[in-house]
XYZ file of C-alpha atoms in Angstrom:
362
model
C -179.710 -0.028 24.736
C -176.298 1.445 24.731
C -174.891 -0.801 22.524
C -177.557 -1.038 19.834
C -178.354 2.787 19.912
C -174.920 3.850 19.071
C -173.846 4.926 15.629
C -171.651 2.728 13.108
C -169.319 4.315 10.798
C -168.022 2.186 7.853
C -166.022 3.865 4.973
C -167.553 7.499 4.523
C -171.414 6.530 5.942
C -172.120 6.787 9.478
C -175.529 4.723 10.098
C -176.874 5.907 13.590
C -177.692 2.876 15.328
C -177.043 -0.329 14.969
C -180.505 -2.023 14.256
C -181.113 -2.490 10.004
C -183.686 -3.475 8.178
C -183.250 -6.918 6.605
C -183.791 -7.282 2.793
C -186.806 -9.000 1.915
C -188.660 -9.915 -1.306
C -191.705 -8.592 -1.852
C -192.189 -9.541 -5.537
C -194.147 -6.338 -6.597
C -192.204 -4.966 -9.474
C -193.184 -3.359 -13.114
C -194.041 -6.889 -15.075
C -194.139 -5.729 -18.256
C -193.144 -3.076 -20.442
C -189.423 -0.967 -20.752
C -189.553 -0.104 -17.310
C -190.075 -3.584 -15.936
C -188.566 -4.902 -12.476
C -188.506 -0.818 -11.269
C -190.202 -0.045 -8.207
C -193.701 0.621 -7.123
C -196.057 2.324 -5.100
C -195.454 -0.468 -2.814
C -192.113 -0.670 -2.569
C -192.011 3.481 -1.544
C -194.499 2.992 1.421
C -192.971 -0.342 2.306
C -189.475 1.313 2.499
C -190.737 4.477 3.799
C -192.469 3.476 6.294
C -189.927 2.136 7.895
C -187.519 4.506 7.007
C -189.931 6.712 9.359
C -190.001 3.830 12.087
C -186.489 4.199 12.984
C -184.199 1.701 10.958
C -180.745 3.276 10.401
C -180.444 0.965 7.310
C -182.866 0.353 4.895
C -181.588 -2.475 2.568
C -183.873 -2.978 -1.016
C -184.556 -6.466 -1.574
C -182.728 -8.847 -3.841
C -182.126 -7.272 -7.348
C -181.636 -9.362 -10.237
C -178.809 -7.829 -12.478
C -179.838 -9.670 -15.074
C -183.211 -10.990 -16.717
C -182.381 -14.434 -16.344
C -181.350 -14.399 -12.806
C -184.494 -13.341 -11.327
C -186.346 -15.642 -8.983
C -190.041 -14.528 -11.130
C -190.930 -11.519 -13.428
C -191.899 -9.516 -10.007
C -188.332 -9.359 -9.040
C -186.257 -5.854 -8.802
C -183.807 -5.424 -11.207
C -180.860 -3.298 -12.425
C -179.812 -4.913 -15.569
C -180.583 -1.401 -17.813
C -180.369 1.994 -17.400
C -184.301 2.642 -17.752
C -184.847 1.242 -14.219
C -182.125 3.533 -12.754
C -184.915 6.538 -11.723
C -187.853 3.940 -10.509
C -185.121 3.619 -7.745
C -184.032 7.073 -7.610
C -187.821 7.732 -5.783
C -186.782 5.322 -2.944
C -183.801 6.487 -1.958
C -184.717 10.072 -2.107
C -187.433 9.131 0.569
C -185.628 7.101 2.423
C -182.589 9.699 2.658
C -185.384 12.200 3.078
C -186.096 10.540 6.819
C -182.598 9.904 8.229
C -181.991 6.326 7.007
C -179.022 5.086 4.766
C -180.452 3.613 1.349
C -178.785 0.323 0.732
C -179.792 -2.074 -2.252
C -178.253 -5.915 -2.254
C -177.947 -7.094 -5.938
C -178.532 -11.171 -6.929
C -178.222 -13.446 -9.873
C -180.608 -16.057 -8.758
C -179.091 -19.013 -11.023
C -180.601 -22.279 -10.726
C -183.311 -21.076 -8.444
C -184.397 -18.671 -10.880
C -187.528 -18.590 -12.504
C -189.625 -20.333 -9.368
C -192.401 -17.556 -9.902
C -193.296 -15.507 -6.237
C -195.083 -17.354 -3.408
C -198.849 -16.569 -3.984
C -200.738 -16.961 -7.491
C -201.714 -14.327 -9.980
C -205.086 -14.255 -11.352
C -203.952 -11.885 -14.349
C -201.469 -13.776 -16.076
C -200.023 -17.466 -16.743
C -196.854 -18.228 -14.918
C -193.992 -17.636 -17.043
C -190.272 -19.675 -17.160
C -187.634 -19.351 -18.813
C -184.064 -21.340 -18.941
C -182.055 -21.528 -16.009
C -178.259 -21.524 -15.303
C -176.040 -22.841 -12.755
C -172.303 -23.672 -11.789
C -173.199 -27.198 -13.285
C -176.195 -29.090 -14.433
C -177.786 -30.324 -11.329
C -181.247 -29.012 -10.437
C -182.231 -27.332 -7.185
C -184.723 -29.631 -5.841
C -187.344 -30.350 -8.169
C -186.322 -27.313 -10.116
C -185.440 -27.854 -13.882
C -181.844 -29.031 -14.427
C -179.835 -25.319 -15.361
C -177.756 -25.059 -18.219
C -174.195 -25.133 -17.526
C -172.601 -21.648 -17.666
C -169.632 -21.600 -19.977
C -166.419 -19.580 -18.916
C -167.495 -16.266 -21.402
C -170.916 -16.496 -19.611
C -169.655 -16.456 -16.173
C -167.343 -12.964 -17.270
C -170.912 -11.241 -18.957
C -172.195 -12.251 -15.321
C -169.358 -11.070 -13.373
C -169.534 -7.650 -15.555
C -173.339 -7.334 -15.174
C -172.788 -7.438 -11.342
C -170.481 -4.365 -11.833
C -172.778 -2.819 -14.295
C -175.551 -2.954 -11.707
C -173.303 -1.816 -8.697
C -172.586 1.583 -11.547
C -176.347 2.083 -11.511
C -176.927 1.539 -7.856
C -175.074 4.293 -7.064
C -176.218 6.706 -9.528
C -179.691 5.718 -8.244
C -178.266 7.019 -4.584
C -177.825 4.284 -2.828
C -175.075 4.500 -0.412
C -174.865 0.736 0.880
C -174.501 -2.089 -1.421
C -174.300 -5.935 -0.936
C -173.693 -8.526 -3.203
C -175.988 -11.760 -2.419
C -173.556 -14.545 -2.067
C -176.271 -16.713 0.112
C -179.176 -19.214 0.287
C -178.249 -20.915 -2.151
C -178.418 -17.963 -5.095
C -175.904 -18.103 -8.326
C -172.732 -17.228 -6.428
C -173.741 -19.555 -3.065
C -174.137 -22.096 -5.904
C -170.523 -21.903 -7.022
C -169.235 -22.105 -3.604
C -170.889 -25.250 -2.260
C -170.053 -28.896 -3.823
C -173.566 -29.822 -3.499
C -174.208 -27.463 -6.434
C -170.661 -27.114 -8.443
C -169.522 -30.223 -10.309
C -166.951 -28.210 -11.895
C -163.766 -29.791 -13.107
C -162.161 -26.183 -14.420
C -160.984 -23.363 -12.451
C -164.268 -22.825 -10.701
C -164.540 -25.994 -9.331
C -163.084 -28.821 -7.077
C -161.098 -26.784 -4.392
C -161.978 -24.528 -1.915
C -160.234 -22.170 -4.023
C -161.617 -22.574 -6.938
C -165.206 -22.739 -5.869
C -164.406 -19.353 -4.247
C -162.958 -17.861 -7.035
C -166.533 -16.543 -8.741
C -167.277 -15.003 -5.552
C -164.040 -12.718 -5.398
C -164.228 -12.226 -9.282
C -167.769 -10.432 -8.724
C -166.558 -9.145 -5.405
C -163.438 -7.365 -7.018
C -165.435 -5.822 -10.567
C -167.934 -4.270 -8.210
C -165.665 -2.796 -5.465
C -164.049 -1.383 -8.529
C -167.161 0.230 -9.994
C -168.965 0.728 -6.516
C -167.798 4.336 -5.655
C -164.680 3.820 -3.319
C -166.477 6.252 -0.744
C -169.163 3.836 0.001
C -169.270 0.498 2.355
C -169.895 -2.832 0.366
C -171.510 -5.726 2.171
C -171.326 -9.228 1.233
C -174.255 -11.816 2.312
C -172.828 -15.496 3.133
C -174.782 -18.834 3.887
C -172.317 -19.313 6.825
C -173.189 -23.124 6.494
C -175.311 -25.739 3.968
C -176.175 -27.449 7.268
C -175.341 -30.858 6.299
C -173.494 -33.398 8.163
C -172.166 -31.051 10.130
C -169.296 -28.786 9.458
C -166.476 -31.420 8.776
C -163.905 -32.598 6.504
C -166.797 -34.937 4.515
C -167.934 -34.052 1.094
C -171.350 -34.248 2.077
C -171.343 -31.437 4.695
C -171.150 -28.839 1.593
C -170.273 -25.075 1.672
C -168.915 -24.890 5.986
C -168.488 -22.611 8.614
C -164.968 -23.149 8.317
C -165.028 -22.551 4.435
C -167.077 -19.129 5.482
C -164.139 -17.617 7.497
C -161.754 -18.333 4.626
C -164.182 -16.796 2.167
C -164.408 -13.985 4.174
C -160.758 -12.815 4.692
C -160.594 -12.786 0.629
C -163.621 -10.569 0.600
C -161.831 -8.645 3.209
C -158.867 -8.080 0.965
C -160.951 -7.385 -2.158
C -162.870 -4.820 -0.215
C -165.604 -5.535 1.714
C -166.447 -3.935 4.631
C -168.710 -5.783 6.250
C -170.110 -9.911 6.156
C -173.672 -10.161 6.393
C -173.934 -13.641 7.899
C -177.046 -15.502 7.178
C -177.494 -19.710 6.717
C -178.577 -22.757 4.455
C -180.559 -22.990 1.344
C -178.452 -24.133 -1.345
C -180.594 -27.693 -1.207
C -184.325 -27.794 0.018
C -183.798 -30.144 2.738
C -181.522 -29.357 4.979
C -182.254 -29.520 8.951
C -182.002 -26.200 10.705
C -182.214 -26.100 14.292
C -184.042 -22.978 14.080
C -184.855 -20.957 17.142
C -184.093 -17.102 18.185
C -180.953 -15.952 17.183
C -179.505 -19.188 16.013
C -177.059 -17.987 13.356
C -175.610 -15.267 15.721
C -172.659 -17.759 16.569
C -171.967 -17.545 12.758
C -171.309 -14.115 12.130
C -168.945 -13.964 15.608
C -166.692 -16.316 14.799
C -166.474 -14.419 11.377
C -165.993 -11.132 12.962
C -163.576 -12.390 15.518
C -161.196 -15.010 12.903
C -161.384 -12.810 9.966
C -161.767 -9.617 11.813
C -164.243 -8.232 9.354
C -167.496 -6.075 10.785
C -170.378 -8.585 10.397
C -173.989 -8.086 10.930
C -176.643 -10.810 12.186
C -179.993 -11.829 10.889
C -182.497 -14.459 11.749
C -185.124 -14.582 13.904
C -184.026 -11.388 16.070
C -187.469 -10.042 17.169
C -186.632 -8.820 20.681
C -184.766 -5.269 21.420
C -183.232 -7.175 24.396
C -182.251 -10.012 22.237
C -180.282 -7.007 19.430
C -178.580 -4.883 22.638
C -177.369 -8.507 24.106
C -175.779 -9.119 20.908
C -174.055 -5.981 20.036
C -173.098 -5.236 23.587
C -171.492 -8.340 23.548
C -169.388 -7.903 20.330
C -171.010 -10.876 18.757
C -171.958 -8.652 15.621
C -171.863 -4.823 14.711
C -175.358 -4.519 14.126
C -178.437 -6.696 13.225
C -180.697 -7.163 10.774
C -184.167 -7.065 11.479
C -186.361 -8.681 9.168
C -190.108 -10.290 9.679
C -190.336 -7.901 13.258
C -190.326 -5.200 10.899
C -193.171 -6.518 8.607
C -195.525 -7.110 11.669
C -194.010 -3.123 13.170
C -192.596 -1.023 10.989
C -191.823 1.483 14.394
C -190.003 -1.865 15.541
C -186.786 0.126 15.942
C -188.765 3.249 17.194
C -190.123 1.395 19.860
C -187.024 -0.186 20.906
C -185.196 2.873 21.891
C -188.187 3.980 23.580
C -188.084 1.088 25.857
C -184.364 1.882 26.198
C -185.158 5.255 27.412
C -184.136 7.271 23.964
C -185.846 9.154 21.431
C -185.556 8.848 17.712
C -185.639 11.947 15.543
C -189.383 11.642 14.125
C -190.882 13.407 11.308
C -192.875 16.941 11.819
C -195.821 15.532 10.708
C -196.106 13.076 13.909
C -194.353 15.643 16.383
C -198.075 15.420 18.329
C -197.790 11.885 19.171
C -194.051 12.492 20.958
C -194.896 15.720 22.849
């Protein structure tokens, strides 16, 4: 494991290996009242517990900087100061064991208000309006209301008013979700902007949201601190080619990348698909790996990996072989929160472990 086990220093944060936990919803928020979309018990024993199983990163799931751009009313969220100490208990615990506190903030446009995957007996489902690059529905989502230019600038600044809070709720990682098919994803791929204005049609105008949010947030996100950017490296439609059709494209990716390179990003968190529901992904272990290489090696930007890296072997193959600079680990975690713990045992290296379970390790 001498590739995976080695430390990672971006901007002013060293991270101490190279194996992160992946963000992942788990739609267990405050519902109701001032301090809704803040943190609870679960979210502290979720993160801590695998704070205390090894990960050098722990990344807080996808959270909505604005009311309307949540995916249901159990999202996270950082659109008002009130929520800004719910988080302040994570990160405190999750500092507290060795692991960097990262957040990733989302406007969830069209795909908003799709309620979380598993019913609640306590309360009727609740909707609200949607809003998108253009009016073309998600599926069999509602059609979104088209977002005017002023509306796209109160989004842009609620993205930097969330990246202020962020850090005053100590995190010391943040990434903006540009992905699967989320508000900014939606701006970038023709299957979901119509647009006829200057955030639509080209390549560079479809990119242009992306690097407005990218720029306002590097600008409030302390300067000391990395900023990560997660990127559907490809729709996965007719290939990656010169046809319409094919959508947002590798190709498109590695342009999109350099800019965020240049507005200050420090590292491309390369994940795949989801801006339409039925895309065909070849999935199988590690398949988006090739993604985030050629990103690391043609815009020569850190990237890190995610999807379906469940094997220690499988993350030390491929950071020792400079295909990413570390990995994101995501549903391995959820069935072993000691995933990363066990890993460097296997490798032959110890993890700093609590006091508390100094007995199990001597």
């Amino acid at each position: 494991m001498a590739g995976l086990f080695t430390p990672l220093t971006l901007r002013d944060v060293t991270f101490s290996h190279r194996a992160w936990m992946s963000p992942m919803m788990q739609f267990s928020a405050v519902v109701d009242g001032p301090e809704a979309g803040t943190p609870t018990d679960w979210h502290l024993q979720h993160f801590g517990a695998r704070a205390i199983g090894g990960v050098a990163l722990a990344m807080v799931e996808a959270t909505a900087v604005d009311p309307v751009g949540r995916s249901s009313i159990y999202d996270l969220g950082l659109w008002n100061d009130t929520q800004v100490p719910g988080f302040q208990r994570l990160t405190s615990f999750i500092s507290g064991q060795g692991a960097v506190p990262g957040i990733q903030i989302v406007h969830a446009g069209r795909k908003g208000s799709t309620g979380r995957p598993w019913p609640d007996s306590t309360r009727q489902p609740e909707s609200w309006t949607t809003v998108g690059p253009s009016p073309i529905a998600f599926g069999r989502n509602p059609v979104p209301d088209e977002l005017s230019r002023a509306e796209i600038e109160r989004i842009v600044t609620a993205f930097a008013d969330a990246a202020s809070r962020a850090a005053a709720a100590g995190f010391r990682v943040l990434e903006i979700h540009g992905a699967h098919g989320y508000l900014i994803h939606q701006f970038l791929s023709p299957q979901a902007n119509a647009r006829t204005d200057e955030y639509g049609g080209t390549l560079e105008n479809r990119m242009r949201f992306a690097l407005e949010v990218t720029s306002a947030v590097r600008d409030a996100w302390p300067d000391h601190l990395p900023l990560f950017f997660r990127v559907s490296a490809t729709d996965w439609l007719a290939g990656d080619t010169d046809d319409p059709r094919a959508g947002w494209t590798l190709e498109d990716t590695i342009t999109l990348a350099a800019g965020l390179k240049t507005a200050g990003v420090d590292l491309i968190d390369v994940s795949s698909g989801g801006v339409v529901p039925d895309a065909r992904i070849p999935v199988f272990p590690g398949y988006q790996v090739p993604f985030a290489k050629r990103v690391r090696a043609e815009a020569e930007i850190p990237t890190a990996s995610v999807g379906l890296i469940t094997e220690a072997e499988q993350a030390e193959a491929i950071i020792s072989g400079a295909e990413a600079d570390a990995v994101f680990v995501a549903r391995a975690l959820l069935r072993n929160p000691s995933w990363v713990r066990d890993a460097a045992r296997r490798g032959g290296k110890t993890l700093p472990y609590p006091p508390q379970y100094s007995r199990a390790f001597t």
